[in-house]
Amino acid sequence: MGGFKLAIDGPAGSGKSTISSLLAKKLGWTHIDTGAMYRAVTLYALNNKVNLEDETSYKFLENIKIEYKNNRIYIDNVDVSEDIRNEQINKYVSLVSSFSYVRKKLVEIQKETIQNGNIIMDGRDIGTVVIPEADLKLFLTAHVEERAKRRHKEQKQKGDVHEINQVIEEIKLRDSKDSTRKESPLRKASDAIEFDTTNYTIDQVVDKIIELIKSKEQ
Ligand code: CDP
Ligand code: CDP
């Protein structure tokens, strides 16, 4: 398994995707957003009106192809990168990702994609389950109000009008579901470095991580 493996975990809105994708651009590395994969499974389940509460409903994963490449997510070769980001998916994705059958399938795909090259993978269980052998593990956090403010700003830019309190509640609920589930809950790996990004800009966080990577590469 050649190449540097960087694992980034943390709760919603802590900056994982933005920071991973900027790092990947700056370093010429590959970024894999595992949240996009759980969102894609949720989209497929909703579109096909399966019973979301029943783990056996997800057997459809035997027959479809979920792929993440060049920063886009595909179901059976159809690009669903835009369709996976909406309120409906936000609401159900934590339920879908609580099932061990779903996790097992997606972790298999994720492990295949990290075989070669310099990889930045972000999610909830990357340092703990997907790449326990990672060269560097980061756990990004930020106060929930700050994370909600960031999301709220994004939503406003897209023309979605939501109350900030509603965004705070949605994030708190998802954090709580992700942290308390039995299977691979969101938690900091014992050897991960925690970084509270509340008062840092994206560029400051990226620069700090590049320093950390350099110190590990020496
Ligand atoms: O971007 P945001 O933080 O809102 O979420 P995401 O990274 O797109 O992940 C969406 C959801 O997928 C999370 O709330 C988790 O329920 C689930 N997820 C997971 O269980 N394990 C991962 N490795 C990545 C995401
Ligand atoms: O992937 P995750 O849910 O952890 O967060 P994200 O989607 O990368 O970041 C959520 C929003 O926060 C994005 O609009 C980022 O531009 C913003 N952000 C920020 O303003 N300052 C940071 N230090 C990190 C992220």
Short mmCIF file of C-alpha atoms and ligand atoms in Angstrom, two decimals:
data_model
loop_
_atom_site.label_atom_id
_atom_site.label_comp_id
_atom_site.label_asym_id
_atom_site.label_seq_id
_atom_site.Cartn_x
_atom_site.Cartn_y
_atom_site.Cartn_z
CA MET A 1 0.00 0.00 0.00
CA GLY A 2 2.21 2.81 -1.29
CA GLY A 3 1.66 6.49 -0.54
CA PHE A 4 0.71 8.71 2.36
CA LYS A 5 -2.67 7.99 3.95
CA LEU A 6 -4.35 10.90 5.72
CA ALA A 7 -7.54 10.13 7.68
CA ILE A 8 -9.84 13.03 8.59
CA ASP A 9 -12.83 12.49 10.85
CA GLY A 10 -15.18 14.79 12.73
CA PRO A 11 -18.77 15.95 13.10
CA ALA A 12 -20.92 17.74 10.47
CA GLY A 13 -19.70 21.19 9.49
CA SER A 14 -16.26 20.85 11.07
CA GLY A 15 -14.72 21.49 7.64
CA LYS A 16 -13.68 17.97 6.61
CA SER A 17 -14.77 18.06 2.96
CA THR A 18 -13.69 21.62 2.22
CA ILE A 19 -10.31 21.18 3.86
CA SER A 20 -9.69 17.73 2.38
CA SER A 21 -10.49 18.90 -1.10
CA LEU A 22 -8.27 22.01 -0.82
CA LEU A 23 -5.43 19.90 0.56
CA ALA A 24 -5.84 17.45 -2.30
CA LYS A 25 -5.64 20.28 -4.85
CA LYS A 26 -2.58 21.86 -3.23
CA LEU A 27 -0.72 18.58 -2.85
CA GLY A 28 -1.95 16.84 -6.00
CA TRP A 29 -3.34 14.01 -3.86
CA THR A 30 -6.63 12.10 -4.18
CA HIS A 31 -9.54 13.01 -1.93
CA ILE A 32 -12.28 10.53 -1.09
CA ASP A 33 -15.42 11.85 0.62
CA THR A 34 -16.96 8.79 2.28
CA GLY A 35 -19.99 10.80 3.46
CA ALA A 36 -20.95 11.13 -0.21
CA MET A 37 -21.15 7.31 -0.41
CA TYR A 38 -23.53 7.05 2.58
CA ARG A 39 -25.56 9.88 1.06
CA ALA A 40 -25.73 8.03 -2.28
CA VAL A 41 -27.07 4.88 -0.60
CA THR A 42 -29.68 7.04 1.17
CA LEU A 43 -30.68 8.67 -2.14
CA TYR A 44 -31.10 5.30 -3.82
CA ALA A 45 -33.14 3.94 -0.89
CA LEU A 46 -35.43 6.98 -0.89
CA ASN A 47 -35.88 6.95 -4.67
CA ASN A 48 -36.77 3.27 -4.60
CA LYS A 49 -39.08 3.68 -1.61
CA VAL A 50 -37.58 0.82 0.38
CA ASN A 51 -38.32 0.47 4.09
CA LEU A 52 -35.47 2.53 5.52
CA GLU A 53 -35.86 0.99 8.99
CA ASP A 54 -35.27 -2.57 7.78
CA GLU A 55 -31.64 -3.61 7.33
CA THR A 56 -32.56 -6.27 4.74
CA SER A 57 -33.89 -3.50 2.43
CA TYR A 58 -30.29 -2.58 1.70
CA LYS A 59 -29.62 -5.86 -0.11
CA PHE A 60 -29.93 -3.68 -3.23
CA LEU A 61 -26.26 -2.90 -2.58
CA GLU A 62 -25.47 -6.32 -4.08
CA ASN A 63 -26.79 -5.11 -7.44
CA ILE A 64 -25.75 -1.49 -7.78
CA LYS A 65 -22.37 0.14 -8.27
CA ILE A 66 -21.37 3.01 -5.97
CA GLU A 67 -18.25 4.77 -7.17
CA TYR A 68 -16.34 7.86 -6.04
CA LYS A 69 -13.95 9.29 -8.61
CA ASN A 70 -12.56 12.72 -9.49
CA ASN A 71 -14.51 14.27 -6.61
CA ARG A 72 -17.85 13.04 -7.98
CA ILE A 73 -20.14 10.30 -6.72
CA TYR A 74 -21.86 7.86 -9.08
CA ILE A 75 -24.60 5.26 -8.74
CA ASP A 76 -24.47 2.84 -11.68
CA ASN A 77 -22.40 5.37 -13.65
CA VAL A 78 -24.91 8.20 -13.08
CA ASP A 79 -23.44 11.29 -11.43
CA VAL A 80 -25.56 12.07 -8.32
CA SER A 81 -23.16 14.57 -6.72
CA GLU A 82 -25.76 17.34 -6.59
CA ASP A 83 -28.76 15.14 -5.75
CA ILE A 84 -27.20 13.86 -2.50
CA ARG A 85 -27.12 17.27 -0.82
CA ASN A 86 -30.60 18.11 0.40
CA GLU A 87 -32.69 18.19 3.57
CA GLN A 88 -34.30 14.85 2.91
CA ILE A 89 -30.91 13.11 2.71
CA ASN A 90 -29.62 15.02 5.77
CA LYS A 91 -32.61 13.71 7.67
CA TYR A 92 -32.20 10.02 6.84
CA VAL A 93 -28.49 9.48 6.21
CA SER A 94 -27.63 8.77 9.86
CA LEU A 95 -30.30 6.08 10.02
CA VAL A 96 -29.06 4.45 6.81
CA SER A 97 -25.45 4.55 7.96
CA SER A 98 -26.27 2.95 11.31
CA PHE A 99 -26.79 -0.48 9.69
CA SER A 100 -23.81 -2.81 9.85
CA TYR A 101 -24.69 -4.33 6.47
CA VAL A 102 -24.48 -0.91 4.78
CA ARG A 103 -21.25 -0.03 6.57
CA LYS A 104 -19.62 -3.33 5.68
CA LYS A 105 -20.40 -2.84 1.98
CA LEU A 106 -19.14 0.74 1.87
CA VAL A 107 -16.02 0.06 3.91
CA GLU A 108 -15.15 -2.68 1.37
CA ILE A 109 -15.36 -0.13 -1.48
CA GLN A 110 -13.42 2.44 0.55
CA LYS A 111 -10.61 0.02 1.33
CA GLU A 112 -10.29 -0.82 -2.38
CA THR A 113 -9.94 2.86 -3.30
CA ILE A 114 -7.01 3.48 -0.94
CA GLN A 115 -4.73 0.82 -2.37
CA ASN A 116 -2.36 3.13 -4.23
CA GLY A 117 -1.15 6.70 -4.07
CA ASN A 118 -1.40 9.60 -1.65
CA ILE A 119 -4.90 9.61 -0.22
CA ILE A 120 -6.97 11.96 1.92
CA MET A 121 -10.13 10.23 3.11
CA ASP A 122 -12.73 12.00 5.23
CA GLY A 123 -15.68 10.65 7.18
CA ARG A 124 -16.61 9.46 10.66
CA ASP A 125 -14.74 6.14 11.07
CA ILE A 126 -11.71 6.57 8.83
CA GLY A 127 -9.05 6.65 11.57
CA THR A 128 -10.83 4.00 13.63
CA VAL A 129 -12.07 1.48 11.04
CA VAL A 130 -11.27 2.20 7.40
CA ILE A 131 -7.57 3.16 7.65
CA PRO A 132 -6.42 2.32 11.19
CA GLU A 133 -2.86 2.24 9.78
CA ALA A 134 -3.09 5.84 8.41
CA ASP A 135 0.13 7.88 8.45
CA LEU A 136 -1.70 10.83 9.99
CA LYS A 137 -5.12 10.96 11.65
CA LEU A 138 -6.96 14.20 12.30
CA PHE A 139 -10.14 14.81 14.21
CA LEU A 140 -11.65 18.16 13.23
CA THR A 141 -14.16 19.81 15.54
CA ALA A 142 -15.81 23.21 16.01
CA HIS A 143 -18.52 24.50 18.35
CA VAL A 144 -21.94 23.47 17.17
CA GLU A 145 -23.10 27.11 16.77
CA GLU A 146 -20.13 27.81 14.50
CA ARG A 147 -20.77 24.65 12.47
CA ALA A 148 -24.41 25.59 12.06
CA LYS A 149 -23.45 29.15 11.06
CA ARG A 150 -21.19 27.73 8.32
CA ARG A 151 -23.95 25.46 7.01
CA HIS A 152 -26.52 28.23 7.22
CA LYS A 153 -24.29 30.49 5.13
CA GLU A 154 -23.91 27.76 2.49
CA GLN A 155 -27.68 27.25 2.39
CA LYS A 156 -28.33 30.98 2.00
CA GLN A 157 -25.89 31.11 -0.91
CA LYS A 158 -27.93 28.34 -2.57
CA GLY A 159 -31.12 30.31 -1.96
CA ASP A 160 -32.46 27.96 0.76
CA VAL A 161 -34.05 29.84 3.63
CA HIS A 162 -33.78 28.15 7.02
CA GLU A 163 -33.85 29.37 10.60
CA ILE A 164 -30.40 29.13 12.18
CA ASN A 165 -31.99 27.33 15.17
CA GLN A 166 -33.35 24.68 12.83
CA VAL A 167 -29.84 24.12 11.41
CA ILE A 168 -28.40 23.84 14.95
CA GLU A 169 -31.02 21.24 15.87
CA GLU A 170 -30.47 19.23 12.67
CA ILE A 171 -26.70 19.13 13.26
CA LYS A 172 -27.08 18.23 16.96
CA LEU A 173 -29.45 15.40 16.10
CA ARG A 174 -27.14 13.98 13.42
CA ASP A 175 -24.08 14.28 15.71
CA SER A 176 -25.92 12.47 18.44
CA LYS A 177 -27.08 9.64 16.14
CA ASP A 178 -23.60 9.30 14.60
CA SER A 179 -21.86 9.23 17.99
CA THR A 180 -24.19 6.84 19.77
CA ARG A 181 -24.76 4.16 17.10
CA LYS A 182 -23.46 0.69 17.90
CA GLU A 183 -21.59 0.15 14.64
CA SER A 184 -18.44 2.31 14.13
CA PRO A 185 -19.66 5.39 16.01
CA LEU A 186 -18.10 8.79 15.39
CA ARG A 187 -15.18 9.02 17.79
CA LYS A 188 -11.62 10.24 17.83
CA ALA A 189 -9.06 7.49 17.30
CA SER A 190 -6.67 7.30 20.25
CA ASP A 191 -3.77 8.32 17.99
CA ALA A 192 -5.61 11.12 16.15
CA ILE A 193 -4.73 14.80 16.54
CA GLU A 194 -7.74 16.89 17.49
CA PHE A 195 -8.06 20.30 15.87
CA ASP A 196 -10.75 22.74 17.00
CA THR A 197 -11.33 24.89 13.91
CA THR A 198 -13.88 27.27 15.50
CA ASN A 199 -11.60 30.29 15.30
CA TYR A 200 -9.51 29.32 12.28
CA THR A 201 -10.01 30.12 8.63
CA ILE A 202 -9.96 27.36 6.06
CA ASP A 203 -6.51 28.47 4.83
CA GLN A 204 -5.09 28.45 8.36
CA VAL A 205 -6.31 24.89 8.91
CA VAL A 206 -4.94 23.75 5.54
CA ASP A 207 -1.51 25.30 6.26
CA LYS A 208 -1.38 23.69 9.70
CA ILE A 209 -2.20 20.26 8.23
CA ILE A 210 0.48 20.65 5.54
CA GLU A 211 2.99 21.30 8.33
CA LEU A 212 1.83 18.16 10.12
CA ILE A 213 2.13 16.09 6.93
CA LYS A 214 5.65 17.42 6.33
CA SER A 215 6.69 16.57 9.87
CA LYS A 216 5.44 13.00 9.37
CA GLU A 217 7.11 12.62 5.99
CA GLN A 218 10.56 13.47 7.37
O1 CDP B 1 -20.82 16.85 5.21
P1 CDP B 1 -21.53 16.40 6.45
O2 CDP B 1 -20.64 16.45 7.63
O3 CDP B 1 -22.86 17.00 6.64
O4 CDP B 1 -21.85 14.87 6.31
P2 CDP B 1 -21.17 13.80 5.41
O5 CDP B 1 -19.71 13.72 5.67
O6 CDP B 1 -21.64 14.02 4.03
O7 CDP B 1 -21.81 12.48 6.01
C1 CDP B 1 -23.20 12.27 6.01
C2 CDP B 1 -23.54 11.21 7.02
O8 CDP B 1 -23.00 9.96 6.57
C3 CDP B 1 -23.00 11.38 8.43
O9 CDP B 1 -23.84 12.20 9.24
C4 CDP B 1 -22.94 9.95 8.93
O10 CDP B 1 -24.22 9.52 9.36
C5 CDP B 1 -22.61 9.16 7.66
N1 CDP B 1 -21.19 8.81 7.54
C6 CDP B 1 -20.73 7.71 8.24
O11 CDP B 1 -21.50 7.10 8.99
N2 CDP B 1 -19.46 7.28 8.09
C7 CDP B 1 -18.60 7.92 7.28
N3 CDP B 1 -17.36 7.46 7.14
C8 CDP B 1 -19.04 9.07 6.58
C9 CDP B 1 -20.34 9.51 6.74
O1 CDP B 2 -17.41 18.13 5.61
P1 CDP B 2 -17.88 18.84 6.82
O2 CDP B 2 -19.33 18.64 7.09
O3 CDP B 2 -17.05 18.55 8.03
O4 CDP B 2 -17.71 20.40 6.59
P2 CDP B 2 -17.62 21.21 5.22
O5 CDP B 2 -18.80 20.88 4.40
O6 CDP B 2 -16.28 21.05 4.62
O7 CDP B 2 -17.68 22.69 5.76
C1 CDP B 2 -18.90 23.34 6.06
C2 CDP B 2 -18.78 24.82 5.71
O8 CDP B 2 -17.90 25.46 6.63
C3 CDP B 2 -18.22 25.09 4.33
O9 CDP B 2 -19.01 26.08 3.70
C4 CDP B 2 -16.82 25.64 4.61
O10 CDP B 2 -16.44 26.58 3.63
C5 CDP B 2 -16.98 26.29 5.97
N1 CDP B 2 -15.76 26.33 6.80
C6 CDP B 2 -15.33 27.52 7.35
O11 CDP B 2 -15.98 28.54 7.13
N2 CDP B 2 -14.20 27.57 8.13
C7 CDP B 2 -13.50 26.47 8.40
N3 CDP B 2 -12.41 26.55 9.16
C8 CDP B 2 -13.93 25.23 7.87
C9 CDP B 2 -15.07 25.21 7.07
#
